[in-house]
Amino acid sequence: MRQGVEGDRPYGDRRWRRAVLFASERSFRVWRYGVGHSQLLLRAAPDAGHPVRADLLFEGVEAMQLVTRYETLELHTFDEAESERIFERSGVPPRWRSDRLVLGLRSRSGAGYVQCQKVSALLGCTKVLGPDDPSESLDVVWSLRG
């Protein structure tokens, strides 16, 4: 998993520069969305090369556009104009925008975005389904708040 890598657009064109905040070669699936707590969970299940699962937990989700699977996921920022368009479409008043994140998702299998207040990358647990074993802990490997 990579963090804090600059985008791959032409170097001199600042309009197109996107910072890659988080990247993983693993395949993530949309695992759960809870309306009551406004949480979205993307999960990469354990496999032969990765004995523990990886989760991306988005909190305070207000808008999203997703595909069901992300292969080699990159989480990135948008330029200011694109962020403003997403805020406008979702109806967030300008006074609240500084406390919100607009994050892009891209991969070989599709792209999308999530507008939220916080995102965390979590690593741990060997189980895919069912309640987590209390003896297994999740490590926060990365987090960002709006």
mmCIF file of N, CA and C in Angstrom:
data_model
loop_
_atom_site.group_PDB
_atom_site.id
_atom_site.type_symbol
_atom_site.label_atom_id
_atom_site.label_comp_id
_atom_site.label_asym_id
_atom_site.label_seq_id
_atom_site.Cartn_x
_atom_site.Cartn_y
_atom_site.Cartn_z
ATOM 1 N N MET A 1 0.832 -1.174 0.000
ATOM 2 C CA MET A 1 0.000 0.000 0.000
ATOM 3 C C MET A 1 0.873 1.232 0.000
ATOM 4 N N ARG A 2 0.573 2.141 -0.932
ATOM 5 C CA ARG A 2 1.319 3.387 -1.033
ATOM 6 C C ARG A 2 0.492 4.525 -0.464
ATOM 7 N N GLN A 3 1.182 5.563 -0.001
ATOM 8 C CA GLN A 3 0.491 6.727 0.527
ATOM 9 C C GLN A 3 1.207 7.983 0.067
ATOM 10 N N GLY A 4 0.444 9.063 -0.172
ATOM 11 C CA GLY A 4 1.016 10.368 -0.445
ATOM 12 C C GLY A 4 1.811 10.473 -1.727
ATOM 13 N N VAL A 5 1.417 9.766 -2.775
ATOM 14 C CA VAL A 5 2.129 9.793 -4.042
ATOM 15 C C VAL A 5 1.443 10.790 -4.946
ATOM 16 N N GLU A 6 2.210 11.590 -5.694
ATOM 17 C CA GLU A 6 1.621 12.557 -6.606
ATOM 18 C C GLU A 6 0.943 11.872 -7.771
ATOM 19 N N GLY A 7 -0.070 12.530 -8.326
ATOM 20 C CA GLY A 7 -0.829 12.015 -9.464
ATOM 21 C C GLY A 7 0.007 11.879 -10.713
ATOM 22 N N ASP A 8 -0.592 11.293 -11.751
ATOM 23 C CA ASP A 8 0.156 10.957 -12.947
ATOM 24 C C ASP A 8 -0.195 11.828 -14.142
ATOM 25 N N ARG A 9 -0.806 12.971 -13.930
ATOM 26 C CA ARG A 9 -1.141 13.879 -15.014
ATOM 27 C C ARG A 9 0.097 14.694 -15.395
ATOM 28 N N PRO A 10 0.036 15.415 -16.511
ATOM 29 C CA PRO A 10 1.199 16.212 -16.921
ATOM 30 C C PRO A 10 1.693 17.129 -15.818
ATOM 31 N N TYR A 11 2.994 17.161 -15.614
ATOM 32 C CA TYR A 11 3.588 17.834 -14.471
ATOM 33 C C TYR A 11 3.269 19.323 -14.429
ATOM 34 N N GLY A 12 3.318 20.011 -15.545
ATOM 35 C CA GLY A 12 3.137 21.455 -15.540
ATOM 36 C C GLY A 12 1.694 21.907 -15.440
ATOM 37 N N ASP A 13 0.728 21.056 -15.610
ATOM 38 C CA ASP A 13 -0.671 21.429 -15.640
ATOM 39 C C ASP A 13 -1.304 21.186 -14.275
ATOM 40 N N ARG A 14 -1.345 22.213 -13.420
ATOM 41 C CA ARG A 14 -1.840 22.073 -12.048
ATOM 42 C C ARG A 14 -3.326 21.737 -11.997
ATOM 43 N N ARG A 15 -4.104 22.090 -13.049
ATOM 44 C CA ARG A 15 -5.530 21.768 -13.038
ATOM 45 C C ARG A 15 -5.751 20.273 -12.941
ATOM 46 N N TRP A 16 -4.842 19.498 -13.503
ATOM 47 C CA TRP A 16 -5.043 18.056 -13.603
ATOM 48 C C TRP A 16 -4.293 17.269 -12.548
ATOM 49 N N ARG A 17 -3.529 17.935 -11.708
ATOM 50 C CA ARG A 17 -2.752 17.185 -10.713
ATOM 51 C C ARG A 17 -3.658 16.700 -9.601
ATOM 52 N N ARG A 18 -3.566 15.445 -9.324
ATOM 53 C CA ARG A 18 -4.315 14.818 -8.256
ATOM 54 C C ARG A 18 -3.320 14.114 -7.354
ATOM 55 N N ALA A 19 -3.465 14.307 -6.078
ATOM 56 C CA ALA A 19 -2.586 13.618 -5.141
ATOM 57 C C ALA A 19 -3.199 12.259 -4.829
ATOM 58 N N VAL A 20 -2.406 11.212 -4.975
ATOM 59 C CA VAL A 20 -2.842 9.884 -4.576
ATOM 60 C C VAL A 20 -2.595 9.781 -3.076
ATOM 61 N N LEU A 21 -3.671 9.586 -2.322
ATOM 62 C CA LEU A 21 -3.595 9.550 -0.870
ATOM 63 C C LEU A 21 -3.352 8.148 -0.334
ATOM 64 N N PHE A 22 -3.852 7.154 -1.059
ATOM 65 C CA PHE A 22 -3.758 5.759 -0.632
ATOM 66 C C PHE A 22 -3.840 4.897 -1.880
ATOM 67 N N ALA A 23 -3.030 3.853 -1.944
ATOM 68 C CA ALA A 23 -3.063 2.935 -3.087
ATOM 69 C C ALA A 23 -2.769 1.525 -2.607
ATOM 70 N N SER A 24 -3.413 0.561 -3.256
ATOM 71 C CA SER A 24 -3.210 -0.837 -2.920
ATOM 72 C C SER A 24 -3.392 -1.685 -4.164
ATOM 73 N N GLU A 25 -2.585 -2.715 -4.294
ATOM 74 C CA GLU A 25 -2.706 -3.660 -5.403
ATOM 75 C C GLU A 25 -3.823 -4.673 -5.159
ATOM 76 N N ARG A 26 -4.392 -4.667 -3.983
ATOM 77 C CA ARG A 26 -5.457 -5.618 -3.646
ATOM 78 C C ARG A 26 -6.787 -5.215 -4.284
ATOM 79 N N SER A 27 -7.699 -6.163 -4.379
ATOM 80 C CA SER A 27 -9.042 -5.908 -4.903
ATOM 81 C C SER A 27 -9.997 -5.633 -3.750
ATOM 82 N N PHE A 28 -10.663 -4.494 -3.808
ATOM 83 C CA PHE A 28 -11.631 -4.092 -2.793
ATOM 84 C C PHE A 28 -13.034 -4.196 -3.363
ATOM 85 N N ARG A 29 -13.977 -4.601 -2.518
ATOM 86 C CA ARG A 29 -15.390 -4.669 -2.882
ATOM 87 C C ARG A 29 -16.186 -3.745 -1.967
ATOM 88 N N VAL A 30 -17.278 -3.218 -2.500
ATOM 89 C CA VAL A 30 -18.200 -2.492 -1.640
ATOM 90 C C VAL A 30 -18.791 -3.532 -0.706
ATOM 91 N N TRP A 31 -18.553 -3.370 0.586
ATOM 92 C CA TRP A 31 -18.922 -4.389 1.551
ATOM 93 C C TRP A 31 -20.212 -4.038 2.299
ATOM 94 N N ARG A 32 -20.308 -2.745 2.680
ATOM 95 C CA ARG A 32 -21.468 -2.348 3.479
ATOM 96 C C ARG A 32 -21.639 -0.836 3.399
ATOM 97 N N TYR A 33 -22.903 -0.417 3.396
ATOM 98 C CA TYR A 33 -23.236 0.991 3.562
ATOM 99 C C TYR A 33 -24.348 1.077 4.593
ATOM 100 N N GLY A 34 -24.134 1.840 5.632
ATOM 101 C CA GLY A 34 -25.132 2.013 6.679
ATOM 102 C C GLY A 34 -25.678 3.424 6.659
ATOM 103 N N VAL A 35 -26.948 3.555 6.325
ATOM 104 C CA VAL A 35 -27.576 4.862 6.233
ATOM 105 C C VAL A 35 -27.602 5.556 7.585
ATOM 106 N N GLY A 36 -27.937 4.828 8.648
ATOM 107 C CA GLY A 36 -28.065 5.421 9.982
ATOM 108 C C GLY A 36 -26.795 6.095 10.468
ATOM 109 N N HIS A 37 -25.658 5.469 10.228
ATOM 110 C CA HIS A 37 -24.376 6.035 10.664
ATOM 111 C C HIS A 37 -23.611 6.667 9.513
ATOM 112 N N SER A 38 -24.177 6.639 8.311
ATOM 113 C CA SER A 38 -23.546 7.220 7.114
ATOM 114 C C SER A 38 -22.124 6.698 6.928
ATOM 115 N N GLN A 39 -21.973 5.372 7.020
ATOM 116 C CA GLN A 39 -20.659 4.740 6.859
ATOM 117 C C GLN A 39 -20.644 3.833 5.643
ATOM 118 N N LEU A 40 -19.551 3.905 4.904
ATOM 119 C CA LEU A 40 -19.314 3.054 3.743
ATOM 120 C C LEU A 40 -18.056 2.246 4.015
ATOM 121 N N LEU A 41 -18.130 0.947 3.781
ATOM 122 C CA LEU A 41 -16.978 0.077 3.992
ATOM 123 C C LEU A 41 -16.607 -0.608 2.683
ATOM 124 N N LEU A 42 -15.364 -0.420 2.247
ATOM 125 C CA LEU A 42 -14.783 -1.169 1.139
ATOM 126 C C LEU A 42 -13.816 -2.169 1.752
ATOM 127 N N ARG A 43 -13.880 -3.431 1.323
ATOM 128 C CA ARG A 43 -13.072 -4.473 1.958
ATOM 129 C C ARG A 43 -12.306 -5.286 0.931
ATOM 130 N N ALA A 44 -11.028 -5.555 1.273
ATOM 131 C CA ALA A 44 -10.195 -6.515 0.536
ATOM 132 C C ALA A 44 -10.053 -7.729 1.440
ATOM 133 N N ALA A 45 -10.577 -8.852 0.977
ATOM 134 C CA ALA A 45 -10.571 -10.082 1.774
ATOM 135 C C ALA A 45 -9.161 -10.662 1.866
ATOM 136 N N PRO A 46 -8.888 -11.421 2.925
ATOM 137 C CA PRO A 46 -7.605 -12.119 3.006
ATOM 138 C C PRO A 46 -7.475 -13.085 1.827
ATOM 139 N N ASP A 47 -6.246 -13.266 1.369
ATOM 140 C CA ASP A 47 -5.979 -14.233 0.301
ATOM 141 C C ASP A 47 -4.595 -14.823 0.521
ATOM 142 N N ALA A 48 -4.119 -15.618 -0.422
ATOM 143 C CA ALA A 48 -2.832 -16.305 -0.256
ATOM 144 C C ALA A 48 -1.677 -15.331 -0.020
ATOM 145 N N GLY A 49 -1.695 -14.199 -0.673
ATOM 146 C CA GLY A 49 -0.613 -13.227 -0.522
ATOM 147 C C GLY A 49 -0.798 -12.240 0.610
ATOM 148 N N HIS A 50 -2.016 -12.181 1.167
ATOM 149 C CA HIS A 50 -2.342 -11.218 2.219
ATOM 150 C C HIS A 50 -3.180 -11.931 3.269
ATOM 151 N N PRO A 51 -2.586 -12.343 4.374
ATOM 152 C CA PRO A 51 -3.306 -13.153 5.368
ATOM 153 C C PRO A 51 -4.366 -12.396 6.177
ATOM 154 N N VAL A 52 -4.353 -11.072 6.135
ATOM 155 C CA VAL A 52 -5.360 -10.293 6.856
ATOM 156 C C VAL A 52 -6.120 -9.407 5.873
ATOM 157 N N ARG A 53 -7.305 -9.025 6.277
ATOM 158 C CA ARG A 53 -8.113 -8.184 5.399
ATOM 159 C C ARG A 53 -7.684 -6.722 5.520
ATOM 160 N N ALA A 54 -8.036 -5.954 4.505
ATOM 161 C CA ALA A 54 -7.815 -4.512 4.500
ATOM 162 C C ALA A 54 -9.165 -3.846 4.290
ATOM 163 N N ASP A 55 -9.458 -2.830 5.073
ATOM 164 C CA ASP A 55 -10.718 -2.101 4.975
ATOM 165 C C ASP A 55 -10.447 -0.631 4.746
ATOM 166 N N LEU A 56 -11.295 -0.005 3.942
ATOM 167 C CA LEU A 56 -11.365 1.444 3.848
ATOM 168 C C LEU A 56 -12.716 1.839 4.412
ATOM 169 N N LEU A 57 -12.706 2.573 5.515
ATOM 170 C CA LEU A 57 -13.930 2.983 6.189
ATOM 171 C C LEU A 57 -14.135 4.482 5.987
ATOM 172 N N PHE A 58 -15.225 4.828 5.327
ATOM 173 C CA PHE A 58 -15.609 6.220 5.096
ATOM 174 C C PHE A 58 -16.721 6.552 6.082
ATOM 175 N N GLU A 59 -16.562 7.648 6.813
ATOM 176 C CA GLU A 59 -17.549 8.049 7.820
ATOM 177 C C GLU A 59 -18.139 9.409 7.458
ATOM 178 N N GLY A 60 -19.390 9.618 7.852
ATOM 179 C CA GLY A 60 -20.070 10.868 7.510
ATOM 180 C C GLY A 60 -20.284 10.995 6.011
ATOM 181 N N VAL A 61 -20.648 9.895 5.369
ATOM 182 C CA VAL A 61 -20.828 9.878 3.910
ATOM 183 C C VAL A 61 -22.107 10.621 3.549
ATOM 184 N N GLU A 62 -21.978 11.556 2.617
ATOM 185 C CA GLU A 62 -23.126 12.353 2.176
ATOM 186 C C GLU A 62 -23.454 12.139 0.699
ATOM 187 N N ALA A 63 -22.493 11.691 -0.078
ATOM 188 C CA ALA A 63 -22.724 11.439 -1.502
ATOM 189 C C ALA A 63 -21.667 10.447 -1.971
ATOM 190 N N MET A 64 -22.040 9.634 -2.954
ATOM 191 C CA MET A 64 -21.077 8.680 -3.504
ATOM 192 C C MET A 64 -21.536 8.222 -4.876
ATOM 193 N N GLN A 65 -20.566 7.824 -5.662
ATOM 194 C CA GLN A 65 -20.791 7.177 -6.949
ATOM 195 C C GLN A 65 -19.773 6.050 -6.999
ATOM 196 N N LEU A 66 -20.238 4.815 -7.091
ATOM 197 C CA LEU A 66 -19.356 3.662 -6.922
ATOM 198 C C LEU A 66 -19.555 2.615 -8.003
ATOM 199 N N VAL A 67 -18.525 1.789 -8.183
ATOM 200 C CA VAL A 67 -18.666 0.504 -8.846
ATOM 201 C C VAL A 67 -18.550 -0.532 -7.725
ATOM 202 N N THR A 68 -18.931 -1.770 -7.989
ATOM 203 C CA THR A 68 -18.956 -2.744 -6.900
ATOM 204 C C THR A 68 -17.594 -3.318 -6.559
ATOM 205 N N ARG A 69 -16.616 -3.206 -7.470
ATOM 206 C CA ARG A 69 -15.295 -3.796 -7.244
ATOM 207 C C ARG A 69 -14.216 -2.843 -7.759
ATOM 208 N N TYR A 70 -13.148 -2.731 -6.969
ATOM 209 C CA TYR A 70 -11.991 -1.904 -7.341
ATOM 210 C C TYR A 70 -10.741 -2.769 -7.316
ATOM 211 N N GLU A 71 -10.165 -3.013 -8.480
ATOM 212 C CA GLU A 71 -8.919 -3.786 -8.582
ATOM 213 C C GLU A 71 -7.758 -2.798 -8.659
ATOM 214 N N THR A 72 -6.760 -2.977 -7.815
ATOM 215 C CA THR A 72 -5.624 -2.051 -7.672
ATOM 216 C C THR A 72 -6.134 -0.627 -7.427
ATOM 217 N N LEU A 73 -6.732 -0.450 -6.308
ATOM 218 C CA LEU A 73 -7.415 0.785 -5.925
ATOM 219 C C LEU A 73 -6.445 1.927 -5.634
ATOM 220 N N GLU A 74 -6.807 3.113 -6.119
ATOM 221 C CA GLU A 74 -6.152 4.356 -5.729
ATOM 222 C C GLU A 74 -7.214 5.313 -5.219
ATOM 223 N N LEU A 75 -6.949 5.907 -4.074
ATOM 224 C CA LEU A 75 -7.803 6.932 -3.487
ATOM 225 C C LEU A 75 -7.091 8.260 -3.717
ATOM 226 N N HIS A 76 -7.760 9.201 -4.362
ATOM 227 C CA HIS A 76 -7.082 10.440 -4.735
ATOM 228 C C HIS A 76 -7.949 11.661 -4.479
ATOM 229 N N THR A 77 -7.318 12.824 -4.489
ATOM 230 C CA THR A 77 -8.035 14.091 -4.384
ATOM 231 C C THR A 77 -8.511 14.500 -5.776
ATOM 232 N N PHE A 78 -9.437 15.443 -5.800
ATOM 233 C CA PHE A 78 -9.875 16.079 -7.041
ATOM 234 C C PHE A 78 -9.351 17.507 -7.054
ATOM 235 N N ASP A 79 -9.304 18.100 -8.248
ATOM 236 C CA ASP A 79 -8.975 19.517 -8.293
ATOM 237 C C ASP A 79 -10.162 20.304 -7.725
ATOM 238 N N GLU A 80 -9.948 21.566 -7.452
ATOM 239 C CA GLU A 80 -10.962 22.378 -6.782
ATOM 240 C C GLU A 80 -12.260 22.466 -7.585
ATOM 241 N N ALA A 81 -12.152 22.609 -8.890
ATOM 242 C CA ALA A 81 -13.357 22.739 -9.725
ATOM 243 C C ALA A 81 -14.207 21.475 -9.667
ATOM 244 N N GLU A 82 -13.597 20.313 -9.748
ATOM 245 C CA GLU A 82 -14.356 19.060 -9.699
ATOM 246 C C GLU A 82 -14.964 18.851 -8.313
ATOM 247 N N SER A 83 -14.223 19.175 -7.265
ATOM 248 C CA SER A 83 -14.773 19.076 -5.906
ATOM 249 C C SER A 83 -16.001 19.971 -5.759
ATOM 250 N N GLU A 84 -15.926 21.189 -6.272
ATOM 251 C CA GLU A 84 -17.056 22.114 -6.190
ATOM 252 C C GLU A 84 -18.268 21.581 -6.943
ATOM 253 N N ARG A 85 -18.064 20.959 -8.111
ATOM 254 C CA ARG A 85 -19.177 20.375 -8.862
ATOM 255 C C ARG A 85 -19.865 19.272 -8.049
ATOM 256 N N ILE A 86 -19.067 18.441 -7.396
ATOM 257 C CA ILE A 86 -19.639 17.358 -6.579
ATOM 258 C C ILE A 86 -20.391 17.940 -5.384
ATOM 259 N N PHE A 87 -19.817 18.956 -4.733
ATOM 260 C CA PHE A 87 -20.520 19.613 -3.626
ATOM 261 C C PHE A 87 -21.857 20.200 -4.096
ATOM 262 N N GLU A 88 -21.845 20.854 -5.241
ATOM 263 C CA GLU A 88 -23.074 21.456 -5.775
ATOM 264 C C GLU A 88 -24.132 20.396 -6.040
ATOM 265 N N ARG A 89 -23.739 19.298 -6.679
ATOM 266 C CA ARG A 89 -24.699 18.232 -6.993
ATOM 267 C C ARG A 89 -25.280 17.601 -5.737
ATOM 268 N N SER A 90 -24.486 17.531 -4.671
ATOM 269 C CA SER A 90 -24.964 16.880 -3.442
ATOM 270 C C SER A 90 -25.653 17.848 -2.492
ATOM 271 N N GLY A 91 -25.626 19.141 -2.796
ATOM 272 C CA GLY A 91 -26.350 20.117 -1.995
ATOM 273 C C GLY A 91 -25.684 20.555 -0.712
ATOM 274 N N VAL A 92 -24.374 20.387 -0.589
ATOM 275 C CA VAL A 92 -23.668 20.832 0.623
ATOM 276 C C VAL A 92 -23.483 22.347 0.568
ATOM 277 N N PRO A 93 -23.988 23.074 1.567
ATOM 278 C CA PRO A 93 -23.826 24.531 1.580
ATOM 279 C C PRO A 93 -22.337 24.913 1.652
ATOM 280 N N PRO A 94 -21.962 26.021 1.028
ATOM 281 C CA PRO A 94 -20.555 26.448 1.045
ATOM 282 C C PRO A 94 -19.946 26.540 2.436
ATOM 283 N N ARG A 95 -20.715 26.930 3.449
ATOM 284 C CA ARG A 95 -20.158 27.103 4.803
ATOM 285 C C ARG A 95 -19.712 25.778 5.427
ATOM 286 N N TRP A 96 -20.193 24.639 4.931
ATOM 287 C CA TRP A 96 -19.831 23.332 5.487
ATOM 288 C C TRP A 96 -18.762 22.614 4.678
ATOM 289 N N ARG A 97 -18.392 23.127 3.547
ATOM 290 C CA ARG A 97 -17.494 22.403 2.634
ATOM 291 C C ARG A 97 -16.087 22.231 3.173
ATOM 292 N N SER A 98 -15.626 23.139 4.006
ATOM 293 C CA SER A 98 -14.254 23.013 4.526
ATOM 294 C C SER A 98 -14.107 21.817 5.473
ATOM 295 N N ASP A 99 -15.218 21.308 5.991
ATOM 296 C CA ASP A 99 -15.194 20.150 6.893
ATOM 297 C C ASP A 99 -15.451 18.836 6.170
ATOM 298 N N ARG A 100 -15.517 18.867 4.850
ATOM 299 C CA ARG A 100 -15.840 17.684 4.053
ATOM 300 C C ARG A 100 -14.683 17.332 3.128
ATOM 301 N N LEU A 101 -14.607 16.055 2.795
ATOM 302 C CA LEU A 101 -13.634 15.549 1.831
ATOM 303 C C LEU A 101 -14.377 15.079 0.590
ATOM 304 N N VAL A 102 -13.808 15.325 -0.568
ATOM 305 C CA VAL A 102 -14.298 14.725 -1.807
ATOM 306 C C VAL A 102 -13.136 13.906 -2.337
ATOM 307 N N LEU A 103 -13.290 12.589 -2.315
ATOM 308 C CA LEU A 103 -12.205 11.671 -2.650
ATOM 309 C C LEU A 103 -12.578 10.822 -3.848
ATOM 310 N N GLY A 104 -11.649 10.722 -4.783
ATOM 311 C CA GLY A 104 -11.872 9.898 -5.961
ATOM 312 C C GLY A 104 -11.357 8.487 -5.738
ATOM 313 N N LEU A 105 -12.026 7.538 -6.368
ATOM 314 C CA LEU A 105 -11.616 6.138 -6.360
ATOM 315 C C LEU A 105 -11.365 5.761 -7.814
ATOM 316 N N ARG A 106 -10.205 5.175 -8.101
ATOM 317 C CA ARG A 106 -9.972 4.701 -9.462
ATOM 318 C C ARG A 106 -9.220 3.386 -9.401
ATOM 319 N N SER A 107 -9.482 2.575 -10.417
ATOM 320 C CA SER A 107 -8.849 1.275 -10.494
ATOM 321 C C SER A 107 -8.975 0.757 -11.917
ATOM 322 N N ARG A 108 -8.428 -0.438 -12.140
ATOM 323 C CA ARG A 108 -8.560 -1.065 -13.461
ATOM 324 C C ARG A 108 -10.002 -1.423 -13.758
ATOM 325 N N SER A 109 -10.819 -1.581 -12.731
ATOM 326 C CA SER A 109 -12.189 -2.052 -12.933
ATOM 327 C C SER A 109 -13.248 -0.956 -12.848
ATOM 328 N N GLY A 110 -12.861 0.279 -12.622
ATOM 329 C CA GLY A 110 -13.836 1.358 -12.576
ATOM 330 C C GLY A 110 -13.388 2.507 -11.706
ATOM 331 N N ALA A 111 -14.226 3.532 -11.663
ATOM 332 C CA ALA A 111 -13.906 4.739 -10.908
ATOM 333 C C ALA A 111 -15.152 5.227 -10.196
ATOM 334 N N GLY A 112 -14.963 6.175 -9.287
ATOM 335 C CA GLY A 112 -16.079 6.769 -8.571
ATOM 336 C C GLY A 112 -15.576 7.816 -7.603
ATOM 337 N N TYR A 113 -16.439 8.222 -6.675
ATOM 338 C CA TYR A 113 -16.049 9.190 -5.657
ATOM 339 C C TYR A 113 -16.875 8.974 -4.400
ATOM 340 N N VAL A 114 -16.356 9.514 -3.289
ATOM 341 C CA VAL A 114 -17.066 9.527 -2.014
ATOM 342 C C VAL A 114 -16.881 10.906 -1.403
ATOM 343 N N GLN A 115 -17.984 11.503 -0.973
ATOM 344 C CA GLN A 115 -17.947 12.765 -0.232
ATOM 345 C C GLN A 115 -18.229 12.404 1.215
ATOM 346 N N CYS A 116 -17.274 12.707 2.105
ATOM 347 C CA CYS A 116 -17.403 12.255 3.492
ATOM 348 C C CYS A 116 -16.686 13.205 4.438
ATOM 349 N N GLN A 117 -16.735 12.881 5.723
ATOM 350 C CA GLN A 117 -16.036 13.667 6.729
ATOM 351 C C GLN A 117 -14.730 13.031 7.170
ATOM 352 N N LYS A 118 -14.600 11.713 7.001
ATOM 353 C CA LYS A 118 -13.389 11.020 7.436
ATOM 354 C C LYS A 118 -13.241 9.722 6.666
ATOM 355 N N VAL A 119 -11.987 9.325 6.427
ATOM 356 C CA VAL A 119 -11.690 8.021 5.836
ATOM 357 C C VAL A 119 -10.499 7.429 6.577
ATOM 358 N N SER A 120 -10.548 6.117 6.807
ATOM 359 C CA SER A 120 -9.453 5.409 7.477
ATOM 360 C C SER A 120 -9.169 4.112 6.743
ATOM 361 N N ALA A 121 -7.897 3.761 6.672
ATOM 362 C CA ALA A 121 -7.490 2.452 6.157
ATOM 363 C C ALA A 121 -7.144 1.591 7.359
ATOM 364 N N LEU A 122 -7.766 0.418 7.425
ATOM 365 C CA LEU A 122 -7.611 -0.482 8.563
ATOM 366 C C LEU A 122 -7.067 -1.815 8.078
ATOM 367 N N LEU A 123 -6.178 -2.393 8.846
ATOM 368 C CA LEU A 123 -5.564 -3.668 8.487
ATOM 369 C C LEU A 123 -5.660 -4.604 9.671
ATOM 370 N N GLY A 124 -6.105 -5.833 9.432
ATOM 371 C CA GLY A 124 -6.193 -6.816 10.509
ATOM 372 C C GLY A 124 -7.342 -7.771 10.299
ATOM 373 N N CYS A 125 -7.436 -8.753 11.127
ATOM 374 C CA CYS A 125 -8.453 -9.807 11.113
ATOM 375 C C CYS A 125 -8.268 -10.755 9.936
ATOM 376 N N THR A 126 -8.378 -12.018 10.242
ATOM 377 C CA THR A 126 -8.206 -13.051 9.228
ATOM 378 C C THR A 126 -9.535 -13.525 8.670
ATOM 379 N N LYS A 127 -10.645 -13.074 9.255
ATOM 380 C CA LYS A 127 -11.967 -13.485 8.804
ATOM 381 C C LYS A 127 -12.555 -12.457 7.849
ATOM 382 N N VAL A 128 -13.333 -12.953 6.895
ATOM 383 C CA VAL A 128 -14.010 -12.057 5.966
ATOM 384 C C VAL A 128 -15.410 -11.735 6.465
ATOM 385 N N LEU A 129 -16.125 -12.746 6.950
ATOM 386 C CA LEU A 129 -17.510 -12.601 7.388
ATOM 387 C C LEU A 129 -17.625 -12.778 8.888
ATOM 388 N N GLY A 130 -18.777 -12.397 9.398
ATOM 389 C CA GLY A 130 -19.061 -12.639 10.800
ATOM 390 C C GLY A 130 -18.435 -11.609 11.714
ATOM 391 N N PRO A 131 -18.757 -11.722 12.989
ATOM 392 C CA PRO A 131 -18.206 -10.767 13.960
ATOM 393 C C PRO A 131 -16.696 -10.941 14.098
ATOM 394 N N ASP A 132 -16.062 -9.837 14.368
ATOM 395 C CA ASP A 132 -14.614 -9.873 14.553
ATOM 396 C C ASP A 132 -14.268 -10.567 15.861
ATOM 397 N N ASP A 133 -13.213 -11.320 15.835
ATOM 398 C CA ASP A 133 -12.700 -11.981 17.028
ATOM 399 C C ASP A 133 -12.080 -10.897 17.914
ATOM 400 N N PRO A 134 -12.529 -10.763 19.177
ATOM 401 C CA PRO A 134 -11.975 -9.718 20.050
ATOM 402 C C PRO A 134 -10.470 -9.838 20.253
ATOM 403 N N SER A 135 -9.908 -11.030 20.043
ATOM 404 C CA SER A 135 -8.470 -11.185 20.220
ATOM 405 C C SER A 135 -7.706 -10.645 19.001
ATOM 406 N N GLU A 136 -8.411 -10.404 17.900
ATOM 407 C CA GLU A 136 -7.771 -9.826 16.721
ATOM 408 C C GLU A 136 -8.070 -8.331 16.702
ATOM 409 N N SER A 137 -7.048 -7.543 16.551
ATOM 410 C CA SER A 137 -7.261 -6.102 16.531
ATOM 411 C C SER A 137 -7.020 -5.555 15.129
ATOM 412 N N LEU A 138 -7.660 -4.424 14.847
ATOM 413 C CA LEU A 138 -7.469 -3.730 13.587
ATOM 414 C C LEU A 138 -6.474 -2.600 13.822
ATOM 415 N N ASP A 139 -5.521 -2.463 12.935
ATOM 416 C CA ASP A 139 -4.563 -1.371 13.005
ATOM 417 C C ASP A 139 -4.974 -0.293 12.012
ATOM 418 N N VAL A 140 -5.045 0.949 12.473
ATOM 419 C CA VAL A 140 -5.288 2.065 11.573
ATOM 420 C C VAL A 140 -3.949 2.375 10.918
ATOM 421 N N VAL A 141 -3.864 2.151 9.609
ATOM 422 C CA VAL A 141 -2.603 2.390 8.908
ATOM 423 C C VAL A 141 -2.583 3.755 8.234
ATOM 424 N N TRP A 142 -3.764 4.390 8.144
ATOM 425 C CA TRP A 142 -3.842 5.710 7.508
ATOM 426 C C TRP A 142 -5.203 6.293 7.788
ATOM 427 N N SER A 143 -5.279 7.605 7.991
ATOM 428 C CA SER A 143 -6.563 8.254 8.258
ATOM 429 C C SER A 143 -6.500 9.721 7.823
ATOM 430 N N LEU A 144 -7.658 10.235 7.389
ATOM 431 C CA LEU A 144 -7.762 11.637 6.966
ATOM 432 C C LEU A 144 -9.136 12.155 7.350
ATOM 433 N N ARG A 145 -9.171 13.347 7.913
ATOM 434 C CA ARG A 145 -10.433 13.967 8.331
ATOM 435 C C ARG A 145 -10.573 15.297 7.611
ATOM 436 N N GLY A 146 -11.828 15.610 7.239
ATOM 437 C CA GLY A 146 -12.134 16.864 6.541
ATOM 438 C C GLY A 146 -12.033 18.061 7.435
#
